[in-house]
JSON list of C-alpha atoms in Angstrom, two decimals:
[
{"chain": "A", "resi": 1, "resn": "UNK", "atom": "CA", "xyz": [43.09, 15.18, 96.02]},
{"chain": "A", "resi": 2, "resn": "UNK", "atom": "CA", "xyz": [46.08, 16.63, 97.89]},
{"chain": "A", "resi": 3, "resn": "UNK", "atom": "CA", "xyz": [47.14, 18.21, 94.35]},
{"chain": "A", "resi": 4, "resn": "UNK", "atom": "CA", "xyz": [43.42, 20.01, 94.10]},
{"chain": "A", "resi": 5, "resn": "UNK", "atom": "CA", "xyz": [44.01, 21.16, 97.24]},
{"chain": "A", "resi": 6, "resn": "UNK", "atom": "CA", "xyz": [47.44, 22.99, 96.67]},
{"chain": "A", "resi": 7, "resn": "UNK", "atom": "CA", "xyz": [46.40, 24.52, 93.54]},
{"chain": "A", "resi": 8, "resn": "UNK", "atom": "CA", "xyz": [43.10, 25.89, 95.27]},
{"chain": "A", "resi": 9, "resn": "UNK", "atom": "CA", "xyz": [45.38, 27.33, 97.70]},
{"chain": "A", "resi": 10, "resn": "UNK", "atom": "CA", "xyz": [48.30, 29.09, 95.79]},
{"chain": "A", "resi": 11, "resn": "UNK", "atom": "CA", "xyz": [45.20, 30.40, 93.50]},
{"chain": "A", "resi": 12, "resn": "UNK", "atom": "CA", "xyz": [43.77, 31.94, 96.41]},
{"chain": "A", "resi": 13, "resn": "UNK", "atom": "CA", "xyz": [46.72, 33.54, 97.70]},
{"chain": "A", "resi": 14, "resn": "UNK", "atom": "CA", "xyz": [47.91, 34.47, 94.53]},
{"chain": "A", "resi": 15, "resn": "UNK", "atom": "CA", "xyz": [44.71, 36.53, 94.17]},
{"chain": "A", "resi": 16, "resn": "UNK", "atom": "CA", "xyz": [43.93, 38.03, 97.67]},
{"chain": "A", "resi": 17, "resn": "UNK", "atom": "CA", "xyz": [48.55, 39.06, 97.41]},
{"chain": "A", "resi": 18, "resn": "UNK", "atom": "CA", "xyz": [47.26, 40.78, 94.28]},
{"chain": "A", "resi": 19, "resn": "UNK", "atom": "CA", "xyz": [44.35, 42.53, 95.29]},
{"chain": "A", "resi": 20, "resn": "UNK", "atom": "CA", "xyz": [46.21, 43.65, 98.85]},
{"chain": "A", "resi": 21, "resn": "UNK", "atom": "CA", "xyz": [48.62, 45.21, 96.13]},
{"chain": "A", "resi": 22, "resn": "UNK", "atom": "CA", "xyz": [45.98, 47.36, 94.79]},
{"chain": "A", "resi": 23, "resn": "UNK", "atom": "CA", "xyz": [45.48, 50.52, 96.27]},
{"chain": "A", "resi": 24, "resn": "UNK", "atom": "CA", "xyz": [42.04, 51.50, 97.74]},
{"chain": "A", "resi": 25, "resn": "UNK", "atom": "CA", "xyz": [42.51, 55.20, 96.90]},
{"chain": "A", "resi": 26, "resn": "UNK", "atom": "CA", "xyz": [43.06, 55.75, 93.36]},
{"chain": "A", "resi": 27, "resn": "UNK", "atom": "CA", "xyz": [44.41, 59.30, 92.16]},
{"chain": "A", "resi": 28, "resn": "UNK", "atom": "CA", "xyz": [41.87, 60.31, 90.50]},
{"chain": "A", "resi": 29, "resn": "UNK", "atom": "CA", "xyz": [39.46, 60.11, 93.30]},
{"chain": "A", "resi": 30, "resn": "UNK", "atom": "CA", "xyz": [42.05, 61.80, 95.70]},
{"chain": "A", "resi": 31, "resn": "UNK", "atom": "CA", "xyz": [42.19, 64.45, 93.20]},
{"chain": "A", "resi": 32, "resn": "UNK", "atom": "CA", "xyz": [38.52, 64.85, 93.29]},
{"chain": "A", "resi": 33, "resn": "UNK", "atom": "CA", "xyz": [38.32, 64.83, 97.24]},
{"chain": "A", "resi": 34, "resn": "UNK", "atom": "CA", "xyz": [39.81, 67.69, 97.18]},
{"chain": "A", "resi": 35, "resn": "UNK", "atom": "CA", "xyz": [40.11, 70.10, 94.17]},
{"chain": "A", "resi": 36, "resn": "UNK", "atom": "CA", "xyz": [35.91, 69.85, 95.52]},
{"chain": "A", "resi": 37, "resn": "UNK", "atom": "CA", "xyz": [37.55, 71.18, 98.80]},
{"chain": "A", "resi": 38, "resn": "UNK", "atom": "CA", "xyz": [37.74, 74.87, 98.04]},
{"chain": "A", "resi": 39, "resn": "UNK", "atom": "CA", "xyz": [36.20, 76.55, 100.95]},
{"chain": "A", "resi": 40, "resn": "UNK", "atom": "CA", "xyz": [38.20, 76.25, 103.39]},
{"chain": "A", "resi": 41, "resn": "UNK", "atom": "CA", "xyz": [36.35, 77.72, 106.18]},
{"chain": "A", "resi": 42, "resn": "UNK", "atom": "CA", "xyz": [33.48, 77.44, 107.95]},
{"chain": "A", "resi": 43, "resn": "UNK", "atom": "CA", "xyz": [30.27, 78.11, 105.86]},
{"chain": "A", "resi": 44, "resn": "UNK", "atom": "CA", "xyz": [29.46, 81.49, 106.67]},
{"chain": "A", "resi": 45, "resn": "UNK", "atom": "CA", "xyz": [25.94, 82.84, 106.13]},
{"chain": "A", "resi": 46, "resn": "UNK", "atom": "CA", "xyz": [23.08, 85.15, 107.72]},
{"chain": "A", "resi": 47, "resn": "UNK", "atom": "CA", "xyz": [19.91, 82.81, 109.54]},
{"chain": "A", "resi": 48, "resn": "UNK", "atom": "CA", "xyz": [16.49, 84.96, 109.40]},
{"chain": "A", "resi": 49, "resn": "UNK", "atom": "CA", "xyz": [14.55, 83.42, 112.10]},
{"chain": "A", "resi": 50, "resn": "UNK", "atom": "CA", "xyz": [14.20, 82.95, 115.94]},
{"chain": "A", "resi": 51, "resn": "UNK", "atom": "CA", "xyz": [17.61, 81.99, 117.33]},
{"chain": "A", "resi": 52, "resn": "UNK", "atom": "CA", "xyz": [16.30, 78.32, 118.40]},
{"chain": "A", "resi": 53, "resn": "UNK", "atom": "CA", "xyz": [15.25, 77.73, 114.59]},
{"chain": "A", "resi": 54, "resn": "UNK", "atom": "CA", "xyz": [19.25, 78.82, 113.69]},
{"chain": "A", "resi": 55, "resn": "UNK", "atom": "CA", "xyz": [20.12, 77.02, 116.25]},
{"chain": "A", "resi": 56, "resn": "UNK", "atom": "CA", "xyz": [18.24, 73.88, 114.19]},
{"chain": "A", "resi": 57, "resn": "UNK", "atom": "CA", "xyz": [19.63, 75.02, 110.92]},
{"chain": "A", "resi": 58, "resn": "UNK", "atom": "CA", "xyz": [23.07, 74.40, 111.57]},
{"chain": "A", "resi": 59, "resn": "UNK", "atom": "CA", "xyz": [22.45, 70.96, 113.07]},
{"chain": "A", "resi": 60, "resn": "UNK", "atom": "CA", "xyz": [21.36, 70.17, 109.75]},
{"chain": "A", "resi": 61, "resn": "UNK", "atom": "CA", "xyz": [24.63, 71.22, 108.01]},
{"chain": "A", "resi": 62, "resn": "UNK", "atom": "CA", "xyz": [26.31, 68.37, 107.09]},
{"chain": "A", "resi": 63, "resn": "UNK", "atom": "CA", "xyz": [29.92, 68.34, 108.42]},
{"chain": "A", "resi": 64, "resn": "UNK", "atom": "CA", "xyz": [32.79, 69.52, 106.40]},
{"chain": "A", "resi": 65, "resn": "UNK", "atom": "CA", "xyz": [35.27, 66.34, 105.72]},
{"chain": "A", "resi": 66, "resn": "UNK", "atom": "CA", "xyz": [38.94, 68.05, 105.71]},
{"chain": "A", "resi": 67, "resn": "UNK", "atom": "CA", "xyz": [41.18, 65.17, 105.70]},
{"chain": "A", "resi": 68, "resn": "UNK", "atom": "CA", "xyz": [41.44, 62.39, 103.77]},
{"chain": "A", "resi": 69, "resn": "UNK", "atom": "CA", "xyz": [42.58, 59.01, 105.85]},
{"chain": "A", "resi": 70, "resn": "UNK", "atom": "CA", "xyz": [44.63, 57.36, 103.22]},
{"chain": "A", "resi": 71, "resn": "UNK", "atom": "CA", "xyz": [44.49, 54.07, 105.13]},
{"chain": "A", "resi": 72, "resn": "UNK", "atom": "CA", "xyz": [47.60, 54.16, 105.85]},
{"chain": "A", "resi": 73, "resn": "UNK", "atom": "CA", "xyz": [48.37, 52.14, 108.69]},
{"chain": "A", "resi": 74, "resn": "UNK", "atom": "CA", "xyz": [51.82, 51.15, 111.06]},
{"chain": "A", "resi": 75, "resn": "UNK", "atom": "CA", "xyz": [52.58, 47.86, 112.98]},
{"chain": "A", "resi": 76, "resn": "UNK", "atom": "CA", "xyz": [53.13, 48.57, 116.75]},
{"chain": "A", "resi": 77, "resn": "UNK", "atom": "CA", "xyz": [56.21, 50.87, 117.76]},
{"chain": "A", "resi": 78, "resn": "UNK", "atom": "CA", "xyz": [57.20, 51.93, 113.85]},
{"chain": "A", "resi": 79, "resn": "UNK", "atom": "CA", "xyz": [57.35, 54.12, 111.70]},
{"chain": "A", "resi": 80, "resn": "UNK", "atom": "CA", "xyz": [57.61, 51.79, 108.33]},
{"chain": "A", "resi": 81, "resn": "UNK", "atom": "CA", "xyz": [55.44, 51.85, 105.18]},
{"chain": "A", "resi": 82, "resn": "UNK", "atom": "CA", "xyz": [54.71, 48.59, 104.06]},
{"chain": "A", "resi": 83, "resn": "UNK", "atom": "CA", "xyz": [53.83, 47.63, 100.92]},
{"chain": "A", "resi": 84, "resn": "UNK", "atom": "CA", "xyz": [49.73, 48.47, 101.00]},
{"chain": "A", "resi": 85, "resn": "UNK", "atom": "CA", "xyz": [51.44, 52.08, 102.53]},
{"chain": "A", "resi": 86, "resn": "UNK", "atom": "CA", "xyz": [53.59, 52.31, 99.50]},
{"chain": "A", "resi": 87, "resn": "UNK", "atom": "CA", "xyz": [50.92, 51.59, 97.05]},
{"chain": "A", "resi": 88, "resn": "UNK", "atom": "CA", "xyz": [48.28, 54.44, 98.62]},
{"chain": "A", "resi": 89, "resn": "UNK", "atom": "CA", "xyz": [51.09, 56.70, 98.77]},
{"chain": "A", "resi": 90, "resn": "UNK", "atom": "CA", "xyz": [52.15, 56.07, 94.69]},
{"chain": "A", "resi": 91, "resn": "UNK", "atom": "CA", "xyz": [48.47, 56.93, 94.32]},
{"chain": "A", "resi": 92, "resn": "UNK", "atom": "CA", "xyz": [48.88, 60.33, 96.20]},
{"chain": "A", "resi": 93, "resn": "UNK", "atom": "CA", "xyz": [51.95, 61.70, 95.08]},
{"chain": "A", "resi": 94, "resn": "UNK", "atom": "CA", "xyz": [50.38, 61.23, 91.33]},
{"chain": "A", "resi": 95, "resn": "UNK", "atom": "CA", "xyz": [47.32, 63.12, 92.56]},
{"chain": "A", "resi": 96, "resn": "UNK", "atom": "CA", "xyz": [49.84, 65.87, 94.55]},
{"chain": "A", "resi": 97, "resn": "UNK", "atom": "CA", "xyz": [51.20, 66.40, 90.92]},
{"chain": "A", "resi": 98, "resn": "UNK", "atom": "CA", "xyz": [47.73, 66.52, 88.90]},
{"chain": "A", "resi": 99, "resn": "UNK", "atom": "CA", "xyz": [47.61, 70.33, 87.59]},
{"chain": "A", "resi": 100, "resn": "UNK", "atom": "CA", "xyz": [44.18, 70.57, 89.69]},
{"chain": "A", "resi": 101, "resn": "UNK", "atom": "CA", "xyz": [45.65, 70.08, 93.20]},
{"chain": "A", "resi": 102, "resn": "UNK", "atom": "CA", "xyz": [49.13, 72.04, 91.79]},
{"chain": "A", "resi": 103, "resn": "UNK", "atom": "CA", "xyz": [48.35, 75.32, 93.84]},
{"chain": "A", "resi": 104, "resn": "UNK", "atom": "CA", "xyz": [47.48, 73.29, 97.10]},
{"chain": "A", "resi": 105, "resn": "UNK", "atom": "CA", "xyz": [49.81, 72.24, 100.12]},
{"chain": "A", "resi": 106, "resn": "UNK", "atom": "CA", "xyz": [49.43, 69.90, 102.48]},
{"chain": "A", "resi": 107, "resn": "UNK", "atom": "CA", "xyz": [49.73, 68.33, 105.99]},
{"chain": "A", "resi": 108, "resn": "UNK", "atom": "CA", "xyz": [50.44, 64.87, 106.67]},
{"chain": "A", "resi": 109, "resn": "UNK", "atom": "CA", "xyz": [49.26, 64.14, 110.60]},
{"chain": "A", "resi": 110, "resn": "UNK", "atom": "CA", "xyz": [50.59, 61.25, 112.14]},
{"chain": "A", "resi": 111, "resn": "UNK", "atom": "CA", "xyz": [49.11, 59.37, 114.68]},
{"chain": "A", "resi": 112, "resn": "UNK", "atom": "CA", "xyz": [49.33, 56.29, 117.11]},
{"chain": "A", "resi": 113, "resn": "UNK", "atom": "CA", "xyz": [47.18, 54.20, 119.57]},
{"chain": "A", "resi": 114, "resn": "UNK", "atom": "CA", "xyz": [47.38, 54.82, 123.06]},
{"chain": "A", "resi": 115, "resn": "UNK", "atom": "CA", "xyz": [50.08, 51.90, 123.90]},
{"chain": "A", "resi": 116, "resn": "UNK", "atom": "CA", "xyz": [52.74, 53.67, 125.23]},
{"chain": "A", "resi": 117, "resn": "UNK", "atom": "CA", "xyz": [53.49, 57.25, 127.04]},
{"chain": "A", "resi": 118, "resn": "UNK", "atom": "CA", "xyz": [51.92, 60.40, 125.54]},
{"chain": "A", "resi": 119, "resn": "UNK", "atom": "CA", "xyz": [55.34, 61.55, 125.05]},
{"chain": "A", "resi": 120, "resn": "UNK", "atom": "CA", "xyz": [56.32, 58.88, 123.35]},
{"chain": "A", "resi": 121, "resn": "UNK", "atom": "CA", "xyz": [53.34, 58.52, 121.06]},
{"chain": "A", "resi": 122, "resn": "UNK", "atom": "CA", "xyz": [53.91, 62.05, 120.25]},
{"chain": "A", "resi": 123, "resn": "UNK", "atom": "CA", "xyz": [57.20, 61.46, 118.60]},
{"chain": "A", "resi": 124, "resn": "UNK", "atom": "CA", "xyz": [56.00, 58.24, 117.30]},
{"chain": "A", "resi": 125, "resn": "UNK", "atom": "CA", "xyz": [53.42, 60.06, 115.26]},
{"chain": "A", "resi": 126, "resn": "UNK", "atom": "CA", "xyz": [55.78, 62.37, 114.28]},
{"chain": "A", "resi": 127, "resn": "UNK", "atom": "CA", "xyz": [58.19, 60.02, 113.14]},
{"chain": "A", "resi": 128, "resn": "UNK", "atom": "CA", "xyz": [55.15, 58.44, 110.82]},
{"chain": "A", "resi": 129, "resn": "UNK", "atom": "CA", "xyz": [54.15, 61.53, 109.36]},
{"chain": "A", "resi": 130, "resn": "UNK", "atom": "CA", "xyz": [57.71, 61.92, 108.38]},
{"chain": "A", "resi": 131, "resn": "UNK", "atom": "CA", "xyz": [58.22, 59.05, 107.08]},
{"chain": "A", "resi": 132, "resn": "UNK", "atom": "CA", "xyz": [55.03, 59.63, 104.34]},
{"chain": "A", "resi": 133, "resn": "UNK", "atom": "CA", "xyz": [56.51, 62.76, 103.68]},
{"chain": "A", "resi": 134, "resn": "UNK", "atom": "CA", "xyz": [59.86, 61.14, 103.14]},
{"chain": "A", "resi": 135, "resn": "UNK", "atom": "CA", "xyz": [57.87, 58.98, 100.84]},
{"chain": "A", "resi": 136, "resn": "UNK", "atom": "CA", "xyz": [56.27, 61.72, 99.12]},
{"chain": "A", "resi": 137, "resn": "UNK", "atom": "CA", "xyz": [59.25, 63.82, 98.54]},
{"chain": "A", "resi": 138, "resn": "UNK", "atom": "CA", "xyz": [61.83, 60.65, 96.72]},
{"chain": "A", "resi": 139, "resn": "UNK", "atom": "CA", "xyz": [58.48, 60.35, 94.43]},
{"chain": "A", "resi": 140, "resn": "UNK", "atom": "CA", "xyz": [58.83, 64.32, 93.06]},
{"chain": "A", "resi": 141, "resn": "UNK", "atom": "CA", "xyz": [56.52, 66.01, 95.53]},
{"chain": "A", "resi": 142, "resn": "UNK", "atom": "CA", "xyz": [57.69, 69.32, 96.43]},
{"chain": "A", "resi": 143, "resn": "UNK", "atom": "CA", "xyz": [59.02, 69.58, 100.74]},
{"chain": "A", "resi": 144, "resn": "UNK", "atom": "CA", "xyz": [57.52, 72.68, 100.67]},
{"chain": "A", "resi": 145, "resn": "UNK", "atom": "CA", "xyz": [54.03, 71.68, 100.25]},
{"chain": "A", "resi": 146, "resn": "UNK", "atom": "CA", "xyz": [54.14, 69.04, 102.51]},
{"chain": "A", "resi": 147, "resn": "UNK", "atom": "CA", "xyz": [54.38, 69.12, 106.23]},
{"chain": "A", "resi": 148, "resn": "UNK", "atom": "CA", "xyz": [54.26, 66.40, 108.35]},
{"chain": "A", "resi": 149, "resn": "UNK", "atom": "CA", "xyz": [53.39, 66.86, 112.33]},
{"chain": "A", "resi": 150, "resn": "UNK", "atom": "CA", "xyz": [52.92, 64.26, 114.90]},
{"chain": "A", "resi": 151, "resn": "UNK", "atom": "CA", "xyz": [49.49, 64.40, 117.00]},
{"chain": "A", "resi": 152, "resn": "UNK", "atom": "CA", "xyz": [50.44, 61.39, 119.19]},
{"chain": "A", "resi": 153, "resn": "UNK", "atom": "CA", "xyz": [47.00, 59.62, 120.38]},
{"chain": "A", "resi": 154, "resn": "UNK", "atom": "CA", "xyz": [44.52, 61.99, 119.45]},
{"chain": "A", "resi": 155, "resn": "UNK", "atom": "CA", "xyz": [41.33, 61.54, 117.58]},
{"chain": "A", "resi": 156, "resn": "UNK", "atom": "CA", "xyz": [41.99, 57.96, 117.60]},
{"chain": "A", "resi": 157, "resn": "UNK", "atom": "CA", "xyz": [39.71, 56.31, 114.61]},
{"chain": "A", "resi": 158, "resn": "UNK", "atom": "CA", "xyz": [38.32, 53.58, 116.64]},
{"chain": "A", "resi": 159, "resn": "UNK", "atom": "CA", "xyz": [36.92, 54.39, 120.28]},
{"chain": "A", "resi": 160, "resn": "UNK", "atom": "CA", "xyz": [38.93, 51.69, 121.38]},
{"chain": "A", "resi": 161, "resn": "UNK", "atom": "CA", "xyz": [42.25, 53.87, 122.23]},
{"chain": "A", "resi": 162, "resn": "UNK", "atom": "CA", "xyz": [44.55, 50.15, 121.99]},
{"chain": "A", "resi": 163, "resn": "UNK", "atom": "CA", "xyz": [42.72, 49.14, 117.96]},
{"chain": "A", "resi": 164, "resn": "UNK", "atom": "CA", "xyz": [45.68, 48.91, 115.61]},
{"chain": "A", "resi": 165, "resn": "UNK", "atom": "CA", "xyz": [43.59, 50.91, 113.43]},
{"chain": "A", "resi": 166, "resn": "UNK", "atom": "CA", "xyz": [44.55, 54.14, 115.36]},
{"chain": "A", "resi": 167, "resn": "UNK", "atom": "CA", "xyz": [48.09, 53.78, 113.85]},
{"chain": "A", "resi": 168, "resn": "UNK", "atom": "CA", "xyz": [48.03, 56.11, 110.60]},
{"chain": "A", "resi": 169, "resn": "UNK", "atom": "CA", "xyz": [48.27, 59.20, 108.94]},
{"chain": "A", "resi": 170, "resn": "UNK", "atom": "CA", "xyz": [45.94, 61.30, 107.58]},
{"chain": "A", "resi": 171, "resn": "UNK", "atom": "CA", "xyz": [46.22, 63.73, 104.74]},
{"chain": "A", "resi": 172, "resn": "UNK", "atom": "CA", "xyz": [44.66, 67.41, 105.31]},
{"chain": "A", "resi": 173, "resn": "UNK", "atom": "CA", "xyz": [44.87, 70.42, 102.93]},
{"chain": "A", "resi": 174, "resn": "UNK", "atom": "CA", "xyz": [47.18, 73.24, 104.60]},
{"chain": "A", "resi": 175, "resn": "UNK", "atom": "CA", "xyz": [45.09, 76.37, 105.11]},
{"chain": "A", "resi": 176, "resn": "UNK", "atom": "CA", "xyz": [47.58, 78.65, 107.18]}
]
């Protein structure tokens, strides 16, 4: 019985080390995401009506999605990619290099939960967003279409400012 038992459980982690392994992003899709990215404004347009009934019309607009959160997340107080990090990353340095995203740069924003100073998460994020970039660069991605800045606490994903999910980076198409 004891012998069931341990094969049930290597099987099980055998299969949920594997599937961690696998990246939730796959290139193609990144490549997608954005290559269908190519206004990079906000829509611009004329409304014919009364202003309340424009005002109505761009409620409706659904919201432009700029960034693309990779998943990419840190343990408390680093900066290191982890496996799961490595593997979405592999998956966006092939898309960086796909001939449809070739003529596109990008910014990497770092960001942390609110443990710690402001200050300090600031260079914390920073320190993230360099580190992807770091990534990105040793796997044949150009420097000078990435550029990694730190925005410390802000627009935490979770409304709880403390969630462990806060800790990542985001990838954004440059526009300046």
């Amino acid at each position: 019985m004891q012998l069931g038992s341990l094969a049930f459980v290597l099987t099980v982690a055998l299969f949920s080390t594997h599937a961690s392994a696998d990246p939730l992003q796959k290139s193609e899709d990144i490549v997608k995401f954005f290559s269908g990215a190519s206004e990079f404004g906000p829509a611009r347009g004329i409304c014919v009506g009364t202003e309340d009934e424009c005002k109505g019309k761009k409620k409706e607009a659904p919201a432009e999605k700029t960034s693309l959160d990779m998943l990419i997340n840190f343990g408390l107080d680093s900066a290191e990619l982890d496996a799961t990090a490595r593997a979405e990353l592999d998956e966006f340095a092939k898309a960086l290099k796909d001939s449809r995203l070739s003529a596109l740069d990008f910014v990497v924003e770092g960001y942390t939960d609110a443990s710690g100073s402001a200050h300090y998460n600031e260079g914390l994020s920073e320190r993230r967003a360099r580190s992807v970039t770091t990534f990105l660069t040793s796997n044949g991605i150009d420097a000078a279409r990435i550029k990694a800045t730190g925005l410390g606490e802000t627009n935490p994903r979770n409304p709880n400012p403390y969630d462990p999910v806060n800790r990542r980076v985001e990838m954004r198409i440059r526009t300046e």
